[in-house]
Amino acid sequence: MSSGRRPLVAGNWKMHKTVAEARGFCEALAGMVDPAAPVDVAVCPPFTALQASAEALAGTAIAVYAQNVHEAASGAHTGEVSAAMLLDVGADGALVGHSERRAAGDTDAQVAARVRAGIDAGLIVVMCCGESLDTRRAGETEAWITRQVREGLAQATAADIDRLVIAYEPIWAIGTGETATPDQAQEACAIVRAVAGGVVDGQQLRVLYGGSVNPGNAAELMACPDVDGALVGGASLDPESFAAIVAAAA
Ligand code: 13P
């Protein structure tokens, strides 16, 4: 983490938590996070719990991000949600291009269009990238994340720096309990920063690591010079463990 960049810790709940559970989580988390700590904090509930989460966190500094956003403003897109709809229920941002979305069919071109649409609407966009185990074993990690970052930022401009975050999440570390080593996380996040630096000011860009982050490994991962925070899955579902990761970032 560089002293010039404010860390961000975001909790991706994936397909977990009802409205009542989200409300309870947010109320508990609000009491555990030090509002003066120098770290940005966000939760990413499923669409159905965005509004309740935003209401429960109103008046706190904790932000609410969606887990995806569609590129179109409206139209015949069954099952999709637009950026304006997210803003309408109080969301501040959205993940784009999570590997679980890409596995469900989201393409690089859609990721690029969603980054553009989300930022244009005024959302913070966390664009995700990361390689599979096969890609890593083949020695193609750098080429893979270079392509994902280039294509994901194909419609981005330098002016987007304040609303753009990139998360490096190696697929082999997601939900597996197998975390990238700090050296692996640093190496990949430095590549992300360098490639994104062709579009935005790389020194200002926040690059997060995600993949089996927990209270025990968060501090050493976020101590890497190019790791500016964490995108947390499983360990973000419990307010105490998520708050501990936030504290490690601060
Ligand atoms: P885990 O922390 O459960 O490995 O999930 C990481 C992730 O996919 C966050 O977006």
Short mmCIF file of C-alpha atoms and ligand atoms in Angstrom, two decimals:
data_model
loop_
_atom_site.label_atom_id
_atom_site.label_comp_id
_atom_site.label_asym_id
_atom_site.label_seq_id
_atom_site.Cartn_x
_atom_site.Cartn_y
_atom_site.Cartn_z
CA MET A 1 0.00 0.00 0.00
CA SER A 2 1.39 3.38 -0.92
CA SER A 3 0.88 6.26 1.47
CA GLY A 4 -0.57 8.31 -1.38
CA ARG A 5 -3.50 6.00 -2.06
CA ARG A 6 -6.39 5.51 0.34
CA PRO A 7 -7.07 1.80 0.81
CA LEU A 8 -10.43 0.25 -0.04
CA VAL A 9 -11.83 -2.90 1.52
CA ALA A 10 -14.96 -4.24 -0.17
CA GLY A 11 -17.00 -7.25 0.89
CA ASN A 12 -18.58 -9.22 -1.96
CA TRP A 13 -21.47 -11.15 -0.43
CA LYS A 14 -22.17 -13.00 -3.68
CA MET A 15 -25.53 -14.82 -3.48
CA HIS A 16 -25.89 -14.54 0.29
CA LYS A 17 -28.13 -12.70 2.76
CA THR A 18 -31.81 -11.85 2.81
CA VAL A 19 -33.00 -8.30 3.40
CA ALA A 20 -33.29 -8.90 7.14
CA GLU A 21 -29.83 -10.48 7.29
CA ALA A 22 -28.32 -7.61 5.30
CA ARG A 23 -29.88 -5.06 7.61
CA GLY A 24 -28.56 -6.85 10.69
CA PHE A 25 -25.09 -7.16 9.18
CA CYS A 26 -24.93 -3.48 8.23
CA GLU A 27 -26.11 -2.30 11.63
CA ALA A 28 -23.49 -4.48 13.32
CA LEU A 29 -20.72 -3.43 10.93
CA ALA A 30 -21.47 0.26 11.41
CA GLY A 31 -20.73 -0.17 15.11
CA MET A 32 -17.43 -1.94 14.46
CA VAL A 33 -15.76 0.27 11.84
CA ASP A 34 -13.92 3.33 13.10
CA PRO A 35 -15.30 6.19 10.99
CA ALA A 36 -12.02 8.09 11.37
CA ALA A 37 -9.86 5.22 10.05
CA PRO A 38 -8.07 6.09 6.79
CA VAL A 39 -9.75 3.40 4.72
CA ASP A 40 -12.77 3.28 2.41
CA VAL A 41 -15.20 0.46 3.14
CA ALA A 42 -17.92 -1.00 0.94
CA VAL A 43 -20.32 -3.93 1.09
CA CYS A 44 -21.63 -5.58 -2.10
CA PRO A 45 -25.01 -7.15 -1.34
CA PRO A 46 -27.13 -8.97 -3.91
CA PHE A 47 -29.47 -6.66 -5.85
CA THR A 48 -32.40 -7.57 -3.59
CA ALA A 49 -30.64 -6.28 -0.45
CA LEU A 50 -29.05 -3.11 -1.87
CA GLN A 51 -31.76 -0.74 -0.75
CA ALA A 52 -32.00 -2.14 2.78
CA SER A 53 -28.21 -2.06 3.10
CA ALA A 54 -28.01 1.54 1.87
CA GLU A 55 -30.74 2.55 4.32
CA ALA A 56 -29.03 0.76 7.22
CA LEU A 57 -25.71 2.43 6.38
CA ALA A 58 -27.12 5.92 5.77
CA GLY A 59 -25.14 8.46 7.77
CA THR A 60 -22.07 6.19 7.92
CA ALA A 61 -19.05 6.32 5.63
CA ILE A 62 -19.62 2.70 4.53
CA ALA A 63 -20.57 2.48 0.86
CA VAL A 64 -22.84 0.03 -0.92
CA TYR A 65 -21.82 -1.48 -4.25
CA ALA A 66 -23.78 -3.82 -6.50
CA GLN A 67 -22.17 -7.02 -7.79
CA ASN A 68 -22.80 -6.18 -11.45
CA VAL A 69 -24.34 -3.51 -13.66
CA HIS A 70 -25.71 -3.76 -17.18
CA GLU A 71 -24.32 -1.50 -19.90
CA ALA A 72 -27.69 -0.42 -21.33
CA ALA A 73 -29.77 2.37 -19.81
CA SER A 74 -32.97 0.35 -20.19
CA GLY A 75 -34.56 -2.09 -22.60
CA ALA A 76 -35.27 -5.73 -23.26
CA HIS A 77 -32.60 -7.25 -20.98
CA THR A 78 -34.41 -9.78 -18.84
CA GLY A 79 -32.81 -10.22 -15.44
CA GLU A 80 -30.44 -7.28 -15.77
CA VAL A 81 -30.16 -4.06 -13.76
CA SER A 82 -29.03 -0.66 -15.07
CA ALA A 83 -26.74 1.87 -13.41
CA ALA A 84 -29.65 4.28 -12.93
CA MET A 85 -31.59 1.53 -11.15
CA LEU A 86 -28.65 0.97 -8.82
CA LEU A 87 -28.44 4.68 -8.02
CA ASP A 88 -32.19 4.67 -7.46
CA VAL A 89 -31.84 2.20 -4.56
CA GLY A 90 -28.87 3.99 -3.02
CA ALA A 91 -25.90 2.13 -4.46
CA ASP A 92 -22.60 4.01 -4.69
CA GLY A 93 -20.75 1.62 -6.97
CA ALA A 94 -20.67 -1.75 -8.69
CA LEU A 95 -18.34 -4.65 -9.32
CA VAL A 96 -17.86 -5.38 -13.02
CA GLY A 97 -16.38 -8.48 -14.62
CA HIS A 98 -16.08 -10.67 -11.54
CA SER A 99 -14.72 -14.07 -12.59
CA GLU A 100 -18.01 -15.68 -11.56
CA ARG A 101 -19.81 -13.32 -13.98
CA ARG A 102 -17.26 -14.00 -16.71
CA ALA A 103 -17.78 -17.74 -16.16
CA ALA A 104 -21.51 -17.09 -16.65
CA GLY A 105 -20.76 -15.49 -20.02
CA ASP A 106 -19.82 -11.83 -19.49
CA THR A 107 -17.31 -10.90 -22.21
CA ASP A 108 -14.41 -8.43 -22.23
CA ALA A 109 -16.47 -6.17 -24.50
CA GLN A 110 -19.35 -6.20 -22.02
CA VAL A 111 -16.97 -5.52 -19.17
CA ALA A 112 -15.64 -2.49 -21.06
CA ALA A 113 -19.15 -1.22 -21.78
CA ARG A 114 -20.17 -1.74 -18.14
CA VAL A 115 -17.14 0.11 -16.82
CA ARG A 116 -18.10 3.00 -19.11
CA ALA A 117 -21.83 2.94 -18.25
CA GLY A 118 -21.22 2.67 -14.52
CA ILE A 119 -18.73 5.53 -14.37
CA ASP A 120 -20.87 7.70 -16.65
CA ALA A 121 -23.79 7.22 -14.27
CA GLY A 122 -21.64 8.31 -11.32
CA LEU A 123 -20.91 4.91 -9.78
CA ILE A 124 -17.55 3.75 -8.49
CA VAL A 125 -16.62 0.75 -10.65
CA VAL A 126 -14.44 -2.08 -9.37
CA MET A 127 -13.34 -3.96 -12.47
CA CYS A 128 -12.17 -7.48 -11.68
CA CYS A 129 -9.53 -9.52 -13.46
CA GLY A 130 -7.57 -12.67 -12.72
CA GLU A 131 -6.24 -15.87 -14.21
CA SER A 132 -7.19 -19.52 -13.82
CA LEU A 133 -4.87 -22.16 -12.40
CA ASP A 134 -4.27 -23.53 -15.92
CA THR A 135 -3.25 -20.09 -17.15
CA ARG A 136 -0.87 -19.62 -14.23
CA ARG A 137 0.65 -23.08 -14.71
CA ALA A 138 1.14 -22.32 -18.39
CA GLY A 139 3.13 -19.21 -17.46
CA GLU A 140 0.57 -16.95 -19.12
CA THR A 141 -0.60 -14.92 -16.12
CA GLU A 142 0.95 -11.65 -17.27
CA ALA A 143 -0.45 -11.95 -20.80
CA TRP A 144 -3.88 -12.86 -19.42
CA ILE A 145 -4.28 -10.00 -16.99
CA THR A 146 -2.71 -7.59 -19.47
CA ARG A 147 -5.42 -8.50 -21.97
CA GLN A 148 -8.23 -8.31 -19.42
CA VAL A 149 -7.13 -4.89 -18.16
CA ARG A 150 -6.57 -3.48 -21.65
CA GLU A 151 -9.88 -4.75 -22.97
CA GLY A 152 -11.78 -3.87 -19.80
CA LEU A 153 -10.51 -0.30 -20.02
CA ALA A 154 -11.09 -0.04 -23.77
CA GLN A 155 -13.71 2.68 -23.25
CA ALA A 156 -12.13 4.32 -20.20
CA THR A 157 -10.24 7.63 -20.18
CA ALA A 158 -7.81 9.38 -17.84
CA ALA A 159 -10.71 11.37 -16.38
CA ASP A 160 -12.16 8.16 -14.91
CA ILE A 161 -9.43 7.79 -12.27
CA ASP A 162 -11.61 8.97 -9.36
CA ARG A 163 -14.30 6.38 -10.07
CA LEU A 164 -12.20 3.42 -11.19
CA VAL A 165 -10.75 0.64 -9.05
CA ILE A 166 -9.30 -2.63 -10.34
CA ALA A 167 -9.35 -5.85 -8.34
CA TYR A 168 -6.91 -8.66 -9.11
CA GLU A 169 -8.57 -11.92 -8.13
CA PRO A 170 -6.80 -15.11 -9.24
CA ILE A 171 -9.56 -17.64 -9.86
CA TRP A 172 -7.58 -20.40 -8.16
CA ALA A 173 -7.62 -18.41 -4.91
CA ILE A 174 -11.36 -17.61 -4.88
CA GLY A 175 -13.29 -19.58 -2.31
CA THR A 176 -10.55 -22.19 -2.14
CA GLY A 177 -8.78 -21.13 1.04
CA GLU A 178 -5.65 -20.96 -1.08
CA THR A 179 -4.41 -17.38 -1.00
CA ALA A 180 -1.87 -15.89 -3.37
CA THR A 181 1.38 -15.27 -1.56
CA PRO A 182 2.18 -11.61 -0.94
CA ASP A 183 4.83 -11.91 -3.69
CA GLN A 184 2.30 -13.29 -6.18
CA ALA A 185 -0.27 -10.63 -5.26
CA GLN A 186 2.32 -7.86 -5.51
CA GLU A 187 3.63 -9.06 -8.86
CA ALA A 188 0.17 -9.26 -10.42
CA CYS A 189 -1.10 -5.99 -8.94
CA ALA A 190 2.01 -4.23 -10.25
CA ILE A 191 1.22 -5.58 -13.73
CA VAL A 192 -2.38 -4.37 -13.41
CA ARG A 193 -1.15 -0.91 -12.38
CA ALA A 194 1.37 -0.72 -15.21
CA VAL A 195 -1.12 -1.79 -17.87
CA ALA A 196 -3.90 0.46 -16.55
CA GLY A 197 -1.31 3.23 -16.50
CA GLY A 198 -1.68 3.35 -20.27
CA VAL A 199 -5.17 4.81 -19.70
CA VAL A 200 -5.32 6.41 -16.25
CA ASP A 201 -2.64 7.68 -13.86
CA GLY A 202 -1.34 4.38 -12.55
CA GLN A 203 0.11 5.99 -9.43
CA GLN A 204 -3.37 7.16 -8.40
CA LEU A 205 -5.20 3.97 -9.32
CA ARG A 206 -6.32 1.73 -6.49
CA VAL A 207 -5.60 -1.93 -7.15
CA LEU A 208 -7.12 -4.49 -4.78
CA TYR A 209 -6.25 -8.13 -4.17
CA GLY A 210 -9.02 -10.70 -3.78
CA GLY A 211 -9.01 -14.45 -3.16
CA SER A 212 -9.35 -16.08 0.27
CA VAL A 213 -8.50 -12.89 2.14
CA ASN A 214 -9.18 -13.34 5.86
CA PRO A 215 -8.30 -11.55 9.10
CA GLY A 216 -5.13 -13.63 9.39
CA ASN A 217 -3.60 -12.86 6.01
CA ALA A 218 -5.06 -9.42 5.19
CA ALA A 219 -2.31 -7.30 6.73
CA GLU A 220 0.59 -8.95 4.91
CA LEU A 221 -1.25 -8.86 1.57
CA MET A 222 -2.19 -5.20 1.94
CA ALA A 223 1.34 -4.34 3.04
CA CYS A 224 2.52 -5.02 -0.54
CA PRO A 225 3.37 -1.72 -2.24
CA ASP A 226 0.95 -2.22 -5.15
CA VAL A 227 -1.92 -3.75 -3.15
CA ASP A 228 -4.27 -0.96 -2.06
CA GLY A 229 -6.86 -3.03 -0.27
CA ALA A 230 -8.94 -6.16 -0.60
CA LEU A 231 -12.02 -7.57 -2.27
CA VAL A 232 -13.25 -10.11 0.24
CA GLY A 233 -15.73 -12.92 -0.34
CA GLY A 234 -16.38 -15.53 2.35
CA ALA A 235 -14.72 -13.60 5.19
CA SER A 236 -16.94 -10.59 4.46
CA LEU A 237 -20.14 -12.41 5.44
CA ASP A 238 -19.48 -12.07 9.15
CA PRO A 239 -19.27 -8.49 10.45
CA GLU A 240 -16.52 -9.26 12.94
CA SER A 241 -14.17 -10.88 10.44
CA PHE A 242 -14.90 -8.19 7.84
CA ALA A 243 -14.29 -5.44 10.40
CA ALA A 244 -10.99 -7.11 11.33
CA ILE A 245 -9.89 -6.96 7.69
CA VAL A 246 -10.90 -3.29 7.53
CA ALA A 247 -8.86 -2.65 10.66
CA ALA A 248 -5.87 -4.41 9.07
CA ALA A 249 -6.09 -2.00 6.11
CA ALA A 250 -6.20 1.02 8.37
P1 13P B 1 -13.24 -15.44 -1.31
O1 13P B 1 -12.72 -14.35 -0.40
O2 13P B 1 -14.39 -16.18 -0.73
O3 13P B 1 -12.13 -16.29 -1.82
O4 13P B 1 -13.87 -14.69 -2.60
C1 13P B 1 -13.11 -13.74 -3.26
C2 13P B 1 -13.98 -13.05 -4.23
O5 13P B 1 -14.37 -13.61 -5.24
C3 13P B 1 -14.39 -11.67 -3.93
O6 13P B 1 -14.97 -11.06 -5.03
#
